[in-house]
Amino acid sequence: MSDSQLDPPAPDPTGPDLSTGRLEAFSDGVFAIAITLLVLDLVVPPRDERHGESLAAALGHEWPAYFAYLVSFLVIGIIWVNHHALCGLVRRVDRLTLFANLFLLLTVSVIPFPTRLLAEYLTAGADAHTAAAVYSGTMLMMAIAFTLLFLALTRDARALHRPVDPATARATLRRFGAGVILYALTVGLAFVGAVATLTVHAALAVYYCFDQLAPARRRR
Amino acid sequence: MSDSQLDPPAPDPTGPDLSTGRLEAFSDGVFAIAITLLVLDLVVPPRDERHGESLAAALGHEWPAYFAYLVSFLVIGIIWVNHHALCGLVRRVDRLTLFANLFLLLTVSVIPFPTRLLAEYLTAGADAHTAAAVYSGTMLMMAIAFTLLFLALTRDARALHRPVDPATARATLRRFGAGVILYALTVGLAFVGAVATLTVHAALAVYYCFDQLAPARRRR
Amino acid sequence: MSDSQLDPPAPDPTGPDLSTGRLEAFSDGVFAIAITLLVLDLVVPPRDERHGESLAAALGHEWPAYFAYLVSFLVIGIIWVNHHALCGLVRRVDRLTLFANLFLLLTVSVIPFPTRLLAEYLTAGADAHTAAAVYSGTMLMMAIAFTLLFLALTRDARALHRPVDPATARATLRRFGAGVILYALTVGLAFVGAVATLTVHAALAVYYCFDQLAPARRRR
Amino acid sequence: MSDSQLDPPAPDPTGPDLSTGRLEAFSDGVFAIAITLLVLDLVVPPRDERHGESLAAALGHEWPAYFAYLVSFLVIGIIWVNHHALCGLVRRVDRLTLFANLFLLLTVSVIPFPTRLLAEYLTAGADAHTAAAVYSGTMLMMAIAFTLLFLALTRDARALHRPVDPATARATLRRFGAGVILYALTVGLAFVGAVATLTVHAALAVYYCFDQLAPARRRR
């Protein structure tokens, strides 16, 4: 990787654009598409194959699909909000950060797959555990990717709008680490109960609605 | 939620970006994807399964799909235009607004599902009522979400480009409230007639083409 | 429609944003999604249902899908380039223009449907004519929508970067009108031959690669 | 093509916008959608058709789909990063560049199709060679398109932020040429082994993670 790219000469404002602008635009695109593609897995019961059951009853049977849809929508939405806050800390990004971000986008854009899997298998006995474990594993990778992106973004103090003091950085990192451990535990929880696992993911998403980067900003 | 985020120190113009820019970019992405995904539900009749019927006749039978497509396209398009106008009132957004916006995006990005449902069941007797009620219910949630977003955006006078005087705010809110009641009535209408319900949604969308925020701007 | 929106007081640069920025962002989103969704209709032959035919042969039979894909990709790409040039003429847009633009986006985002139809029926005898006519009809609507958008964008001289002199405006409009007539003729051509029709659409797209707005700019 | 478009009079900063901004926005949209659509090809095994096999085993059989997904995700991600760097070299684009870019977007947005093909046929004997050759052929077209875009972007010295000296331009072009030859070789490799071909594509993507434009920037 070329270091020349990380340190463009200060008096060259027209040089290669490494602002956060295009990183955010591309990421927003991936977040927006992944969150909207989820709707493709809400299946309309075929008109001719319901054997006398009413449409209302047929839709009712699909509750695992709606539950999984809502949790995944919330998860992607929260990641977007927190990604927004994270990018707000820095003024430019380097190539390593682009790849850390790409890893996060991989974990986000794959979410429709475990969501579909859980919608199909949430009430399927032993297979429900497998499906829930795949879902939890995806969330674990996402939490790891988010932590790596935080590290990549903040490792170069010169790229930050303002320096983050070491105590705050450690505190924030501890919170991210706790998140990774929590998500790892949900992989184990999958083998206890699939519905419980999805409920815990909903609760974790609500928890992450609250601003995890606030301390980093408040102490400045 | 951290209030520190809402009030960045004034002399820090390079601080965390909470402008409306990225909110609009993400929202535009979701609107654009939801409106374009609708086309996936325009089904091409399979070449080998038409039992001697001409393609023209087979396409003609699909009129409920085209009708539902057009109404949903118009609805999402209008929401986008009005979202555009709403965001134009403020200069920065806080975390609560981000979540109110996320709720609106949830209701918008789910629209392809009830559209697909109505396309399949518009002419299906009793099940048509169920499908139309789900469609109307989605629109009702959308109207509620739009009202909540208006409240979240305008509750902090300092975030507005210019203060909205209380009389105007009340008048605008009354119009939003009327919209919510109208959409609630379409849920009931679904049990009278599905085609009539979809027609009323088309009419409501045309009505909302006209600028609902005009009074708020005109009085400034 | 509120005229107050069209004429924000000049000394209010922080007022409601009616610049072309967000119009372009939303339109770019729809163009980008429509052009990328086309790939979903390139069908992979199922592994177990080919009755001893090689994959290469099975893919070869799919040439109508590749032909239709390429023409539609080119068409949407050209519309994007010309939309880009059109938006470059103005500095702000009003509500009427937003709806003219929405009509154009409707015709663009629906293109995957006639493309799919033509891919399935290009070699299907009498039904090929129907499919080609639907394809041509979509392109005709698109040409009409583009002309309406040009009229909406340029009708308010104050919104233009520079006034377009009447002779140039008339010349440009004549070219758009000729385009509409050409596309109308392709609807008739569909009943002569479907492959010929698709070939003419490819040729028209190549023709529109050249800058149709050049005279409007050159004369300024 | 109108040359008047390439050389807007210098004192007209409000003239038609031919900055790289909208080119990047549209391209980011296509990249983001193509990379996210890949997930649609991760198939959930239908609940009722697994003949006693566990879900875990059924998912395990799908490893070619995951492998192809990961390689294609990486490829599109790298192209995006390098496209970002390439656009950073110039300050405005002309119509020819728009079409070179459109050709690149064609090769990128079609990637989900050969990915799907390879996922289905990676372990299918003779047909695996066909699928791998189609995949390699797509990557070859993409490498050619990227080289053409580089040539189109840098051919007009006045559009560059800073002149690229001829020696550097030749060196960069040689590297692009080498890339085209490597991708051409993978088409031949497809007939040796499909899994080996996909592995080589993964390795090439990792190689392109490193900054290919660095020399062009370093020498300035």
mmCIF file of N, CA and C in Angstrom, chain C residues 86-87 89-90 92-94 96-101 103-104 142-160 164 166 168-177 180 213:
data_model
loop_
_atom_site.group_PDB
_atom_site.id
_atom_site.type_symbol
_atom_site.label_atom_id
_atom_site.label_comp_id
_atom_site.label_asym_id
_atom_site.label_seq_id
_atom_site.Cartn_x
_atom_site.Cartn_y
_atom_site.Cartn_z
ATOM 1 N N LEU C 86 -29.172 17.230 -19.411
ATOM 2 C CA LEU C 86 -30.381 18.056 -19.281
ATOM 3 C C LEU C 86 -30.386 18.796 -17.941
ATOM 4 N N CYS C 87 -30.080 18.063 -16.869
ATOM 5 C CA CYS C 87 -30.070 18.686 -15.538
ATOM 6 C C CYS C 87 -28.990 19.762 -15.444
ATOM 7 N N LEU C 89 -28.462 22.027 -17.441
ATOM 8 C CA LEU C 89 -28.927 23.306 -17.982
ATOM 9 C C LEU C 89 -29.522 24.218 -16.917
ATOM 10 N N VAL C 90 -30.026 23.599 -15.833
ATOM 11 C CA VAL C 90 -30.776 24.399 -14.858
ATOM 12 C C VAL C 90 -30.073 24.444 -13.503
ATOM 13 N N ARG C 92 -32.115 25.154 -10.540
ATOM 14 C CA ARG C 92 -33.068 24.708 -9.528
ATOM 15 C C ARG C 92 -34.319 24.155 -10.209
ATOM 16 N N VAL C 93 -35.051 23.350 -9.484
ATOM 17 C CA VAL C 93 -36.212 22.701 -10.084
ATOM 18 C C VAL C 93 -37.441 22.987 -9.238
ATOM 19 N N ASP C 94 -38.613 23.029 -9.881
ATOM 20 C CA ASP C 94 -39.856 23.241 -9.137
ATOM 21 C C ASP C 94 -40.620 21.920 -9.058
ATOM 22 N N LEU C 96 -43.417 20.930 -10.404
ATOM 23 C CA LEU C 96 -43.892 20.361 -11.660
ATOM 24 C C LEU C 96 -42.769 19.542 -12.317
ATOM 25 N N THR C 97 -41.557 20.072 -12.267
ATOM 26 C CA THR C 97 -40.419 19.351 -12.835
ATOM 27 C C THR C 97 -40.181 18.042 -12.093
ATOM 28 N N LEU C 98 -40.339 18.068 -10.768
ATOM 29 C CA LEU C 98 -40.186 16.827 -9.998
ATOM 30 C C LEU C 98 -41.137 15.751 -10.512
ATOM 31 N N PHE C 99 -42.371 16.153 -10.863
ATOM 32 C CA PHE C 99 -43.327 15.145 -11.327
ATOM 33 C C PHE C 99 -43.052 14.717 -12.768
ATOM 34 N N ALA C 100 -42.604 15.655 -13.606
ATOM 35 C CA ALA C 100 -42.197 15.260 -14.962
ATOM 36 C C ALA C 100 -41.037 14.258 -14.871
ATOM 37 N N ASN C 101 -40.136 14.527 -13.947
ATOM 38 C CA ASN C 101 -38.997 13.617 -13.747
ATOM 39 C C ASN C 101 -39.485 12.255 -13.235
ATOM 40 N N PHE C 103 -42.296 10.864 -13.879
ATOM 41 C CA PHE C 103 -42.896 10.151 -15.015
ATOM 42 C C PHE C 103 -41.780 9.491 -15.840
ATOM 43 N N LEU C 104 -40.672 10.220 -16.057
ATOM 44 C CA LEU C 104 -39.546 9.625 -16.779
ATOM 45 C C LEU C 104 -39.016 8.408 -16.017
ATOM 46 N N MET C 142 -41.152 6.551 -22.829
ATOM 47 C CA MET C 142 -39.914 7.137 -22.320
ATOM 48 C C MET C 142 -39.536 8.373 -23.127
ATOM 49 N N ALA C 143 -39.653 8.300 -24.454
ATOM 50 C CA ALA C 143 -39.316 9.451 -25.297
ATOM 51 C C ALA C 143 -40.262 10.624 -25.013
ATOM 52 N N ILE C 144 -41.558 10.307 -24.803
ATOM 53 C CA ILE C 144 -42.526 11.360 -24.471
ATOM 54 C C ILE C 144 -42.172 11.984 -23.116
ATOM 55 N N ALA C 145 -41.841 11.130 -22.144
ATOM 56 C CA ALA C 145 -41.507 11.625 -20.805
ATOM 57 C C ALA C 145 -40.265 12.516 -20.850
ATOM 58 N N PHE C 146 -39.278 12.118 -21.661
ATOM 59 C CA PHE C 146 -38.057 12.920 -21.752
ATOM 60 C C PHE C 146 -38.354 14.296 -22.350
ATOM 61 N N THR C 147 -39.245 14.326 -23.369
ATOM 62 C CA THR C 147 -39.630 15.593 -23.983
ATOM 63 C C THR C 147 -40.366 16.479 -22.978
ATOM 64 N N LEU C 148 -41.276 15.878 -22.209
ATOM 65 C CA LEU C 148 -42.011 16.648 -21.193
ATOM 66 C C LEU C 148 -41.052 17.196 -20.138
ATOM 67 N N LEU C 149 -40.057 16.392 -19.750
ATOM 68 C CA LEU C 149 -39.094 16.866 -18.752
ATOM 69 C C LEU C 149 -38.297 18.044 -19.297
ATOM 70 N N PHE C 150 -37.914 17.964 -20.589
ATOM 71 C CA PHE C 150 -37.202 19.081 -21.219
ATOM 72 C C PHE C 150 -38.055 20.346 -21.169
ATOM 73 N N LEU C 151 -39.351 20.205 -21.509
ATOM 74 C CA LEU C 151 -40.249 21.361 -21.481
ATOM 75 C C LEU C 151 -40.402 21.911 -20.070
ATOM 76 N N ALA C 152 -40.572 21.024 -19.091
ATOM 77 C CA ALA C 152 -40.761 21.468 -17.708
ATOM 78 C C ALA C 152 -39.509 22.183 -17.195
ATOM 79 N N LEU C 153 -38.344 21.633 -17.542
ATOM 80 C CA LEU C 153 -37.092 22.200 -17.040
ATOM 81 C C LEU C 153 -36.794 23.568 -17.653
ATOM 82 N N THR C 154 -37.130 23.739 -18.932
ATOM 83 C CA THR C 154 -36.702 24.958 -19.621
ATOM 84 C C THR C 154 -37.790 26.016 -19.713
ATOM 85 N N ARG C 155 -39.022 25.727 -19.196
ATOM 86 C CA ARG C 155 -40.104 26.690 -19.364
ATOM 87 C C ARG C 155 -39.898 27.936 -18.498
ATOM 88 N N ASP C 156 -39.117 27.815 -17.429
ATOM 89 C CA ASP C 156 -38.894 28.971 -16.565
ATOM 90 C C ASP C 156 -37.476 29.490 -16.797
ATOM 91 N N ALA C 157 -37.378 30.578 -17.572
ATOM 92 C CA ALA C 157 -36.061 31.085 -17.977
ATOM 93 C C ALA C 157 -35.183 31.417 -16.770
ATOM 94 N N ARG C 158 -35.837 31.825 -15.657
ATOM 95 C CA ARG C 158 -35.041 32.223 -14.486
ATOM 96 C C ARG C 158 -34.330 31.055 -13.828
ATOM 97 N N ALA C 159 -34.820 29.832 -14.086
ATOM 98 C CA ALA C 159 -34.199 28.668 -13.460
ATOM 99 C C ALA C 159 -32.976 28.182 -14.240
ATOM 100 N N LEU C 160 -32.827 28.696 -15.474
ATOM 101 C CA LEU C 160 -31.725 28.245 -16.323
ATOM 102 C C LEU C 160 -30.425 28.943 -15.956
ATOM 103 N N VAL C 164 -31.970 30.161 -22.997
ATOM 104 C CA VAL C 164 -31.887 29.461 -24.274
ATOM 105 C C VAL C 164 -32.648 30.320 -25.269
ATOM 106 N N PRO C 166 -34.945 31.457 -28.369
ATOM 107 C CA PRO C 166 -36.137 30.754 -28.871
ATOM 108 C C PRO C 166 -35.855 29.855 -30.075
ATOM 109 N N THR C 168 -33.132 28.204 -30.842
ATOM 110 C CA THR C 168 -32.476 26.985 -30.377
ATOM 111 C C THR C 168 -33.467 26.075 -29.662
ATOM 112 N N ALA C 169 -34.301 26.676 -28.809
ATOM 113 C CA ALA C 169 -35.281 25.879 -28.077
ATOM 114 C C ALA C 169 -36.190 25.140 -29.054
ATOM 115 N N ARG C 170 -36.626 25.873 -30.103
ATOM 116 C CA ARG C 170 -37.492 25.240 -31.103
ATOM 117 C C ARG C 170 -36.760 24.110 -31.822
ATOM 118 N N ALA C 171 -35.487 24.335 -32.163
ATOM 119 C CA ALA C 171 -34.710 23.308 -32.873
ATOM 120 C C ALA C 171 -34.572 22.056 -32.004
ATOM 121 N N THR C 172 -34.264 22.269 -30.723
ATOM 122 C CA THR C 172 -34.100 21.126 -29.821
ATOM 123 C C THR C 172 -35.418 20.372 -29.686
ATOM 124 N N LEU C 173 -36.512 21.147 -29.566
ATOM 125 C CA LEU C 173 -37.809 20.525 -29.408
ATOM 126 C C LEU C 173 -38.179 19.707 -30.654
ATOM 127 N N ARG C 174 -37.824 20.249 -31.840
ATOM 128 C CA ARG C 174 -38.077 19.503 -33.079
ATOM 129 C C ARG C 174 -37.365 18.158 -33.052
ATOM 130 N N ARG C 175 -36.127 18.144 -32.534
ATOM 131 C CA ARG C 175 -35.378 16.884 -32.468
ATOM 132 C C ARG C 175 -36.050 15.901 -31.516
ATOM 133 N N PHE C 176 -36.524 16.427 -30.375
ATOM 134 C CA PHE C 176 -37.231 15.541 -29.444
ATOM 135 C C PHE C 176 -38.491 15.000 -30.099
ATOM 136 N N GLY C 177 -39.222 15.900 -30.798
ATOM 137 C CA GLY C 177 -40.450 15.480 -31.470
ATOM 138 C C GLY C 177 -40.171 14.386 -32.498
ATOM 139 N N VAL C 180 -39.827 11.128 -30.761
ATOM 140 C CA VAL C 180 -41.115 10.549 -30.378
ATOM 141 C C VAL C 180 -41.752 9.845 -31.581
ATOM 142 N N LEU C 213 -28.214 17.814 -26.953
ATOM 143 C CA LEU C 213 -28.391 19.152 -26.384
ATOM 144 C C LEU C 213 -27.298 20.107 -26.842
#
